[in-house]
GROMACS .gro file of N, CA, C and O in nm:
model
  392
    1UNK      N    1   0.106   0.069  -1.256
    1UNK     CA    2   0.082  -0.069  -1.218
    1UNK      C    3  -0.066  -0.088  -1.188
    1UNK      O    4  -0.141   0.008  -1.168
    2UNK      N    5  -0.105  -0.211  -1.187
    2UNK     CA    6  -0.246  -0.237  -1.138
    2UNK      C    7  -0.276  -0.268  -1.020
    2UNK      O    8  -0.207  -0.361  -0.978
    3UNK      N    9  -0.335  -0.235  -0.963
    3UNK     CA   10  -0.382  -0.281  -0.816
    3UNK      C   11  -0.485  -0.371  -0.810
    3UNK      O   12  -0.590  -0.357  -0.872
    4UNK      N   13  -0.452  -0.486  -0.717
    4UNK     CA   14  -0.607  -0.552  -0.610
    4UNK      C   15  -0.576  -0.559  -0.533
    4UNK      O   16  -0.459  -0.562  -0.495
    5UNK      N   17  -0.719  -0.566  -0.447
    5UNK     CA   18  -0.725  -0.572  -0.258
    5UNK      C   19  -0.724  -0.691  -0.228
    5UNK      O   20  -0.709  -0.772  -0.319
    6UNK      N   21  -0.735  -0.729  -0.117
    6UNK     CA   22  -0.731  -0.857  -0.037
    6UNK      C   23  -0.863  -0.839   0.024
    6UNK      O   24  -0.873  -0.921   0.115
    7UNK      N   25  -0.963  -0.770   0.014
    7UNK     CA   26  -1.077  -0.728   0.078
    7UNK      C   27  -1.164  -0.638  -0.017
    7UNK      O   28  -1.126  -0.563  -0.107
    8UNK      N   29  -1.287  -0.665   0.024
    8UNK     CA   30  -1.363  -0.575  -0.041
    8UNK      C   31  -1.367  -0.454   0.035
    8UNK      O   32  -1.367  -0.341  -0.014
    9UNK      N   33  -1.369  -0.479   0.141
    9UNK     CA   34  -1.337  -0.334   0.262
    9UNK      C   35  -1.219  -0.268   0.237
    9UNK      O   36  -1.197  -0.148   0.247
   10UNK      N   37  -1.152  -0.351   0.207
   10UNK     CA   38  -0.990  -0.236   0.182
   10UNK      C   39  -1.025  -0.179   0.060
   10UNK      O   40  -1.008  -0.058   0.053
   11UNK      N   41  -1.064  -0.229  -0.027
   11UNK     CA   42  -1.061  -0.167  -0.192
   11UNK      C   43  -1.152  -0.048  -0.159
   11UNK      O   44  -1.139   0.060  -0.217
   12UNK      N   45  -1.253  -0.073  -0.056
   12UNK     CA   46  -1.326   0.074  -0.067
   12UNK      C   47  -1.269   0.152  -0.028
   12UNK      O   48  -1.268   0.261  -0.085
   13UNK      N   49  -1.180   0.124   0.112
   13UNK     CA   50  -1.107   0.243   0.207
   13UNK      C   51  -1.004   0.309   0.099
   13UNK      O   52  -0.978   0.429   0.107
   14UNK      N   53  -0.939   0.217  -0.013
   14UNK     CA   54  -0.863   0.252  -0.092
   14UNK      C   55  -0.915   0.331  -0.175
   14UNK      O   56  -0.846   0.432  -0.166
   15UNK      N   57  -1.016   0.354  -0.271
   15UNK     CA   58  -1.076   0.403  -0.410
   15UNK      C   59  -1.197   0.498  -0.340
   15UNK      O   60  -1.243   0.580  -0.420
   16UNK      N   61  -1.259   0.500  -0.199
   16UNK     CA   62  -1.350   0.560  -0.188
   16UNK      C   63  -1.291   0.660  -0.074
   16UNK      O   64  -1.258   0.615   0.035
   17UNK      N   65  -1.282   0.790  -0.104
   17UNK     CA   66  -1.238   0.919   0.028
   17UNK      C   67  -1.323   0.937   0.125
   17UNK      O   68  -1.291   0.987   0.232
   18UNK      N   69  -1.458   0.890   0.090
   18UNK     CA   70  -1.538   0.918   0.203
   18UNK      C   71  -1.543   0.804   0.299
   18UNK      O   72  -1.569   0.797   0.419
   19UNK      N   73  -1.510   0.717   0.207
   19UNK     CA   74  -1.538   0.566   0.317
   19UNK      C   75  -1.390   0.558   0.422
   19UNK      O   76  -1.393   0.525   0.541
   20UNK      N   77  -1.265   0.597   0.341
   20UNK     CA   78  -1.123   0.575   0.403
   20UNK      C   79  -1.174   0.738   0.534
   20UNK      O   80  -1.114   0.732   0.641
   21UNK      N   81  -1.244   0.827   0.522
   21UNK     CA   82  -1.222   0.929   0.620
   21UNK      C   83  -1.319   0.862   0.714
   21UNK      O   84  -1.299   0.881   0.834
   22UNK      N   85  -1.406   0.797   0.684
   22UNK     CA   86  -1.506   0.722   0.812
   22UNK      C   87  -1.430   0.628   0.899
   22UNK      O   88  -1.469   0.586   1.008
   23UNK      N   89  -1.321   0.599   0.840
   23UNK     CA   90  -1.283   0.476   0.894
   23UNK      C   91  -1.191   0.503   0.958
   23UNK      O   92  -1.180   0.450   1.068
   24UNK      N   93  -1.059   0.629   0.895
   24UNK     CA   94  -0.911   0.635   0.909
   24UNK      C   95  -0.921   0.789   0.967
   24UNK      O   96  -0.825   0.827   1.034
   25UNK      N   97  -1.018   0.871   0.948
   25UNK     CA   98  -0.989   1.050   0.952
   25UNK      C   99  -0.979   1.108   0.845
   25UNK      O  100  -0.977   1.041   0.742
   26UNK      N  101  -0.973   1.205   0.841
   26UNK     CA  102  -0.931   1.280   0.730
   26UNK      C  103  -0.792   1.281   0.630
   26UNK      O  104  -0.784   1.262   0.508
   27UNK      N  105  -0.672   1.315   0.742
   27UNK     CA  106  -0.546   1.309   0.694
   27UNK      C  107  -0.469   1.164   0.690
   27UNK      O  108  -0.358   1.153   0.637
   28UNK      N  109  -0.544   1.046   0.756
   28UNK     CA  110  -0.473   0.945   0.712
   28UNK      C  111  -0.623   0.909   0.580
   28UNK      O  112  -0.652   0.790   0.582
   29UNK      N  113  -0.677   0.959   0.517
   29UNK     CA  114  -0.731   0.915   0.439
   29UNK      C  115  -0.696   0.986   0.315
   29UNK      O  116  -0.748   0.947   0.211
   30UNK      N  117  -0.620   1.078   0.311
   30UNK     CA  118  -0.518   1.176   0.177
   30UNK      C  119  -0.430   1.077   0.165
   30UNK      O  120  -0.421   1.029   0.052
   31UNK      N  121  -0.357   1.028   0.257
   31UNK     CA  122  -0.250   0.987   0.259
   31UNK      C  123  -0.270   0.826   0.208
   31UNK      O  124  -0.181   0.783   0.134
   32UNK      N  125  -0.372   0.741   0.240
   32UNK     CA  126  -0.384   0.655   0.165
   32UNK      C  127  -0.395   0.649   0.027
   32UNK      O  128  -0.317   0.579  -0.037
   33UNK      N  129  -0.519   0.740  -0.052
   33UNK     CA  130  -0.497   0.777  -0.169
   33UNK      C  131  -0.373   0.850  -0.246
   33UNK      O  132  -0.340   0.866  -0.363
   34UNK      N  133  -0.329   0.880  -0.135
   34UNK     CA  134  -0.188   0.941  -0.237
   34UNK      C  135  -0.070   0.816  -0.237
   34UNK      O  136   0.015   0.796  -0.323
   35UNK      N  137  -0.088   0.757  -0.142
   35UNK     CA  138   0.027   0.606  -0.204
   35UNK      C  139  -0.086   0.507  -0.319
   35UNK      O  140  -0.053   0.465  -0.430
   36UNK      N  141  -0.224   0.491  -0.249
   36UNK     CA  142  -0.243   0.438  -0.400
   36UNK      C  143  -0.251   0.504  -0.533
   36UNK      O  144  -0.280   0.446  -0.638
   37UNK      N  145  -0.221   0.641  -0.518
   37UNK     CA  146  -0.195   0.733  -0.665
   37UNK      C  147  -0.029   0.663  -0.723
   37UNK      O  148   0.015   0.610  -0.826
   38UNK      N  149   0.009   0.691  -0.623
   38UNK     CA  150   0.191   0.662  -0.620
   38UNK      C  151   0.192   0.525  -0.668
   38UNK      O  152   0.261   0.518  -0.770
   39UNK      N  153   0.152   0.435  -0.640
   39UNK     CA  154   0.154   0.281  -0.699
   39UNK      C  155   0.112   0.290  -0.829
   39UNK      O  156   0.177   0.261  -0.929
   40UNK      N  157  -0.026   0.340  -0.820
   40UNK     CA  158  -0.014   0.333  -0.954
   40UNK      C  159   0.022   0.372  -1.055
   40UNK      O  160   0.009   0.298  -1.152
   41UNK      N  161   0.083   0.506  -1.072
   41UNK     CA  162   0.162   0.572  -1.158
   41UNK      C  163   0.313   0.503  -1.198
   41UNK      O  164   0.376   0.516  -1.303
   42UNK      N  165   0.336   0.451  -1.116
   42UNK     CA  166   0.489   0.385  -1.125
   42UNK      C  167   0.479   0.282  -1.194
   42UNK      O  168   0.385   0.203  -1.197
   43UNK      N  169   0.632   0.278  -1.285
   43UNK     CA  170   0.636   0.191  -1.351
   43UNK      C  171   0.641   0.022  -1.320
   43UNK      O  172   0.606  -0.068  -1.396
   44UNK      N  173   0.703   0.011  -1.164
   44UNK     CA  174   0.762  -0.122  -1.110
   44UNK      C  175   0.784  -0.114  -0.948
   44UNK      O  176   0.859  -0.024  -0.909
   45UNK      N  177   0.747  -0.169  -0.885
   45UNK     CA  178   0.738  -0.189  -0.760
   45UNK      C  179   0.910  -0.174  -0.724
   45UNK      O  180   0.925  -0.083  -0.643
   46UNK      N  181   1.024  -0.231  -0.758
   46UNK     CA  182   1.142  -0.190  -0.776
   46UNK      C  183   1.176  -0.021  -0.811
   46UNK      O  184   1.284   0.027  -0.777
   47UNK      N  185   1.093   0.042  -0.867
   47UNK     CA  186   1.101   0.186  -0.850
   47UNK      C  187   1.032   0.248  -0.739
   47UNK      O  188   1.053   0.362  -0.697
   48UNK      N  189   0.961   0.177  -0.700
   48UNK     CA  190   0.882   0.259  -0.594
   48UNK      C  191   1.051   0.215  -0.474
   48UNK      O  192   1.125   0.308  -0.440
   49UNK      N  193   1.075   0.097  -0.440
   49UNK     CA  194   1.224   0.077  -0.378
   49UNK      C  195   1.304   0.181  -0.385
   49UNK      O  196   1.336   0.258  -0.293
   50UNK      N  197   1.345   0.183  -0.521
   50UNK     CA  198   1.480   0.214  -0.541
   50UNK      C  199   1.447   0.395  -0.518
   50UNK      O  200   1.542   0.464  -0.482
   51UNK      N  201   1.351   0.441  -0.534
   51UNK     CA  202   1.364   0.573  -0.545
   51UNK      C  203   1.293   0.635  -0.419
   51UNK      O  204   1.279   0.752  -0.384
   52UNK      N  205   1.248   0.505  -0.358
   52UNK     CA  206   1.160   0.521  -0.166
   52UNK      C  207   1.028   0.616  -0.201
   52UNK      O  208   0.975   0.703  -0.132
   53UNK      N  209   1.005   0.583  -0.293
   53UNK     CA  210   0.842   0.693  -0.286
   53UNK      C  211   0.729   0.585  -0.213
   53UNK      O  212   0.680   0.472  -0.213
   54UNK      N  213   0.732   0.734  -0.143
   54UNK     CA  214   0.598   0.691   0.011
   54UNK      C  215   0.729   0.646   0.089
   54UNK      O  216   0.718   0.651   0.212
   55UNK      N  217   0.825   0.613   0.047
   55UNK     CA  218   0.910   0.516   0.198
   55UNK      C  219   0.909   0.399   0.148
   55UNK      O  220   0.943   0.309   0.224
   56UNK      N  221   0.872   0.364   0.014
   56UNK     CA  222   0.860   0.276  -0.001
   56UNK      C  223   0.965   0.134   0.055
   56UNK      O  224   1.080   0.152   0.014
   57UNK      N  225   0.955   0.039   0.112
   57UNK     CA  226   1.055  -0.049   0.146
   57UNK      C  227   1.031  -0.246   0.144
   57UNK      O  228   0.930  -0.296   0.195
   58UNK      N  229   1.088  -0.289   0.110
   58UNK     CA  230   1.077  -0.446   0.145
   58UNK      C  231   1.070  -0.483   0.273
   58UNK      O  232   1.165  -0.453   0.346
   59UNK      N  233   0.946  -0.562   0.334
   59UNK     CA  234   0.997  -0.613   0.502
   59UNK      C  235   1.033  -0.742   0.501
   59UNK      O  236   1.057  -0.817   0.407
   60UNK      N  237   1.034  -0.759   0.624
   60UNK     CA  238   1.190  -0.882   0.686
   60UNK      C  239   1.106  -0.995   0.732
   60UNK      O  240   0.989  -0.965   0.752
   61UNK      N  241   1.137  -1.108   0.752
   61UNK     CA  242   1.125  -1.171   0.885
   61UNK      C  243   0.975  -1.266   0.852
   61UNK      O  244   0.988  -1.347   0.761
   62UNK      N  245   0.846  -1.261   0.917
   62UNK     CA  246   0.719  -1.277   0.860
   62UNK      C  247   0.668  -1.232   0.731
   62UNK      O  248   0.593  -1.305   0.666
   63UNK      N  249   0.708  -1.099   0.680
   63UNK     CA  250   0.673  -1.036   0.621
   63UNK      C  251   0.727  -1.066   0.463
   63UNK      O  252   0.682  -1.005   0.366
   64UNK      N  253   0.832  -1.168   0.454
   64UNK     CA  254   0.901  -1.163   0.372
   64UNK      C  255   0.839  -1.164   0.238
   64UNK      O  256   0.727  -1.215   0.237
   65UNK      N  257   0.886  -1.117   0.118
   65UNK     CA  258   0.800  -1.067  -0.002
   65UNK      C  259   0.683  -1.024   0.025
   65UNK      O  260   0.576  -1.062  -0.022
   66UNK      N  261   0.709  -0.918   0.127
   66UNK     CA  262   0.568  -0.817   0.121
   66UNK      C  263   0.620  -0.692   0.121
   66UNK      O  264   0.734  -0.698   0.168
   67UNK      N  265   0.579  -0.545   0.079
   67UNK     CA  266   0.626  -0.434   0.080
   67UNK      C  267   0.569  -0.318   0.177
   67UNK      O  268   0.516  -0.381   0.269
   68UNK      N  269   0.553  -0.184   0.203
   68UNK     CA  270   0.516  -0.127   0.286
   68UNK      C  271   0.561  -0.003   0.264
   68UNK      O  272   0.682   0.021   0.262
   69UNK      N  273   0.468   0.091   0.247
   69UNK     CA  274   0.470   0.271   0.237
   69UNK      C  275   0.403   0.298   0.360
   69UNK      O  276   0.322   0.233   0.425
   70UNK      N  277   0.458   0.410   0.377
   70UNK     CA  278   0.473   0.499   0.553
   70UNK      C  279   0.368   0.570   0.498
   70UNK      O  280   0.368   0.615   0.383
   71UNK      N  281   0.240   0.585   0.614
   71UNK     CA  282   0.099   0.688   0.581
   71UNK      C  283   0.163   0.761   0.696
   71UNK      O  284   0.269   0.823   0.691
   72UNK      N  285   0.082   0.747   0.804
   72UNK     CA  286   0.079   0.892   0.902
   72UNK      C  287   0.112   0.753   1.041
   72UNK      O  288   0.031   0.673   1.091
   73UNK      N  289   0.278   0.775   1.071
   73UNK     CA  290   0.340   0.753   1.182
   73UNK      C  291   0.298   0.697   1.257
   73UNK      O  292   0.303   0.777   1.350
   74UNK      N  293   0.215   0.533   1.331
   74UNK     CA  294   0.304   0.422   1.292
   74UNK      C  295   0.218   0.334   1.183
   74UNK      O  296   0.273   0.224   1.180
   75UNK      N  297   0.148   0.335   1.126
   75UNK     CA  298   0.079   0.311   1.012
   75UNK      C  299   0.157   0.286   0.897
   75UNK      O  300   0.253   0.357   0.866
   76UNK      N  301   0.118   0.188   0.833
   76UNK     CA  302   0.195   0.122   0.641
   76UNK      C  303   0.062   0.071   0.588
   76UNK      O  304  -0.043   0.030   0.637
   77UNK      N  305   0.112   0.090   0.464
   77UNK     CA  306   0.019   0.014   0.366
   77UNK      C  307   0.092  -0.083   0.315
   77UNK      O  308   0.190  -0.061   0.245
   78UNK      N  309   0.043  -0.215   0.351
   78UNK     CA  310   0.105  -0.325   0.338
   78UNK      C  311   0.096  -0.374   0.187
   78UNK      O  312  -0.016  -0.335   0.155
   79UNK      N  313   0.134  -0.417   0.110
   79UNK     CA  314   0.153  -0.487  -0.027
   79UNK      C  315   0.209  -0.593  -0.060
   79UNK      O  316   0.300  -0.633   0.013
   80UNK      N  317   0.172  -0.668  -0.177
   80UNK     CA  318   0.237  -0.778  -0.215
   80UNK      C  319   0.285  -0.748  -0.370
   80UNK      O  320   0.260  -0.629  -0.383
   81UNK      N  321   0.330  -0.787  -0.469
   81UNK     CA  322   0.307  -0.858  -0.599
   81UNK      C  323   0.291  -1.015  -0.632
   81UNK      O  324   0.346  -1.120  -0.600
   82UNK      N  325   0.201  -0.980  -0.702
   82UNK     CA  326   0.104  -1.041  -0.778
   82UNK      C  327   0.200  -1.075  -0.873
   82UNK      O  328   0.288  -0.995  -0.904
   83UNK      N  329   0.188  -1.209  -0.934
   83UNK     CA  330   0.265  -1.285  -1.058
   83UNK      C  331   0.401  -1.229  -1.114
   83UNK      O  332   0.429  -1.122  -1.060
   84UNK      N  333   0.488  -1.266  -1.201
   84UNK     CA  334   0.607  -1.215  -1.214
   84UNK      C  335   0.614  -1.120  -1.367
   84UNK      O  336   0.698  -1.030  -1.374
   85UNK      N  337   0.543  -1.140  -1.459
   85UNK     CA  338   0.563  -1.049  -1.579
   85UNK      C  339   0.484  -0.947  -1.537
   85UNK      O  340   0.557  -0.858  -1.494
   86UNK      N  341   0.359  -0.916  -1.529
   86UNK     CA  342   0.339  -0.810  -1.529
   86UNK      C  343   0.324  -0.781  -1.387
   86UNK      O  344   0.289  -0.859  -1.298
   87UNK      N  345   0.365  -0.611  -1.376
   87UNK     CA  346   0.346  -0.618  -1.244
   87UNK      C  347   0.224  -0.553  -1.181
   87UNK      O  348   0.192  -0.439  -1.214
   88UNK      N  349   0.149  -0.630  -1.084
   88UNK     CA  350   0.034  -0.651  -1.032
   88UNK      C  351   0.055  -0.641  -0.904
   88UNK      O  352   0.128  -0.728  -0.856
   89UNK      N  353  -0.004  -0.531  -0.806
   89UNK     CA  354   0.039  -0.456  -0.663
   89UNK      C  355  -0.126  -0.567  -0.610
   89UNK      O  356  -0.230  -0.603  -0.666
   90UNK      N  357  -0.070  -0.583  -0.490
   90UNK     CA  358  -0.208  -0.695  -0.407
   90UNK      C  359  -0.189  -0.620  -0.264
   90UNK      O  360  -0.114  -0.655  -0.173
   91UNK      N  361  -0.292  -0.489  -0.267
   91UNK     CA  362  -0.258  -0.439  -0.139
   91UNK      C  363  -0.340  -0.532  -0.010
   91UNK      O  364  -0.456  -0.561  -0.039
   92UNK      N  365  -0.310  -0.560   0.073
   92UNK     CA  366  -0.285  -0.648   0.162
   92UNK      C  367  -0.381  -0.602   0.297
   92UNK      O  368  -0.486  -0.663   0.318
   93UNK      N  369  -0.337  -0.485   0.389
   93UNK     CA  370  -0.363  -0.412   0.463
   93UNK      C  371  -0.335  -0.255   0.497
   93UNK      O  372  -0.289  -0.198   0.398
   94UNK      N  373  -0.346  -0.191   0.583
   94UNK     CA  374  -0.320  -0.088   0.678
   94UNK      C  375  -0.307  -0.101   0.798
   94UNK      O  376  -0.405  -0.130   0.866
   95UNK      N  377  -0.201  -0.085   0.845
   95UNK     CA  378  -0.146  -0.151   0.996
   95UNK      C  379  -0.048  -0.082   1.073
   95UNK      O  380   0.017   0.011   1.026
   96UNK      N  381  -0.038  -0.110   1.155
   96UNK     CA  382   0.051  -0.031   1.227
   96UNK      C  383   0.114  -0.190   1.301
   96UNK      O  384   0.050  -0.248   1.390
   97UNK      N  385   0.244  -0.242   1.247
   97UNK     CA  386   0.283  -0.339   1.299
   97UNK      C  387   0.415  -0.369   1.376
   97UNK      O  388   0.483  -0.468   1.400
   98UNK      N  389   0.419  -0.231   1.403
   98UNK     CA  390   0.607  -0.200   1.478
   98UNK      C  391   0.548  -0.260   1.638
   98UNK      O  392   0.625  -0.265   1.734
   0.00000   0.00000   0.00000
């Protein structure tokens, strides 16, 4: 799938390891790049669901049509999609919103 940010700051924390370890640490900065590896390798945001990679899950409530993979405990990487044919990941944030 393709990815965009909602930020120019997130796209770096996302695509750049040195910038996500300045910001996040070390091990939540693997862990970001490895869900945006995981997004993008997948065929459909419905597979990332159905098969929970990263944790992958739909949230409720405010959140509704937004998605969310588990980094490092209480932290998500928040997501959207982007238009309906092709599918287009709109990562959103990093949050800890429990």
């Amino acid at each position: 799938m393709e990815i965009e940010y909602k930020s120019r700051g997130l796209e770096k924390v996302c695509t750049n390891a040195l910038e996500a370890e300045k910001k996040h640490g070390k091990n939540m900065a693997a862990k970001i790049h490895q869900r945006i590896d995981e997004i993008t390798a997948a065929d459909s945001v419905e597979m990332l669901v159905h098969f929970r990679i990263g944790g992958c899950h739909i949230l409720k409530g405010d959140r509704k049509k937004q998605y969310a993979m588990v980094l490092i405990h209480p932290y998500r990487l928040v997501f959207e999609l982007k238009g309906n044919e092709v599918q287009i990941v709109r990562v959103i944030e990093i949050i800890d919103y429990h």
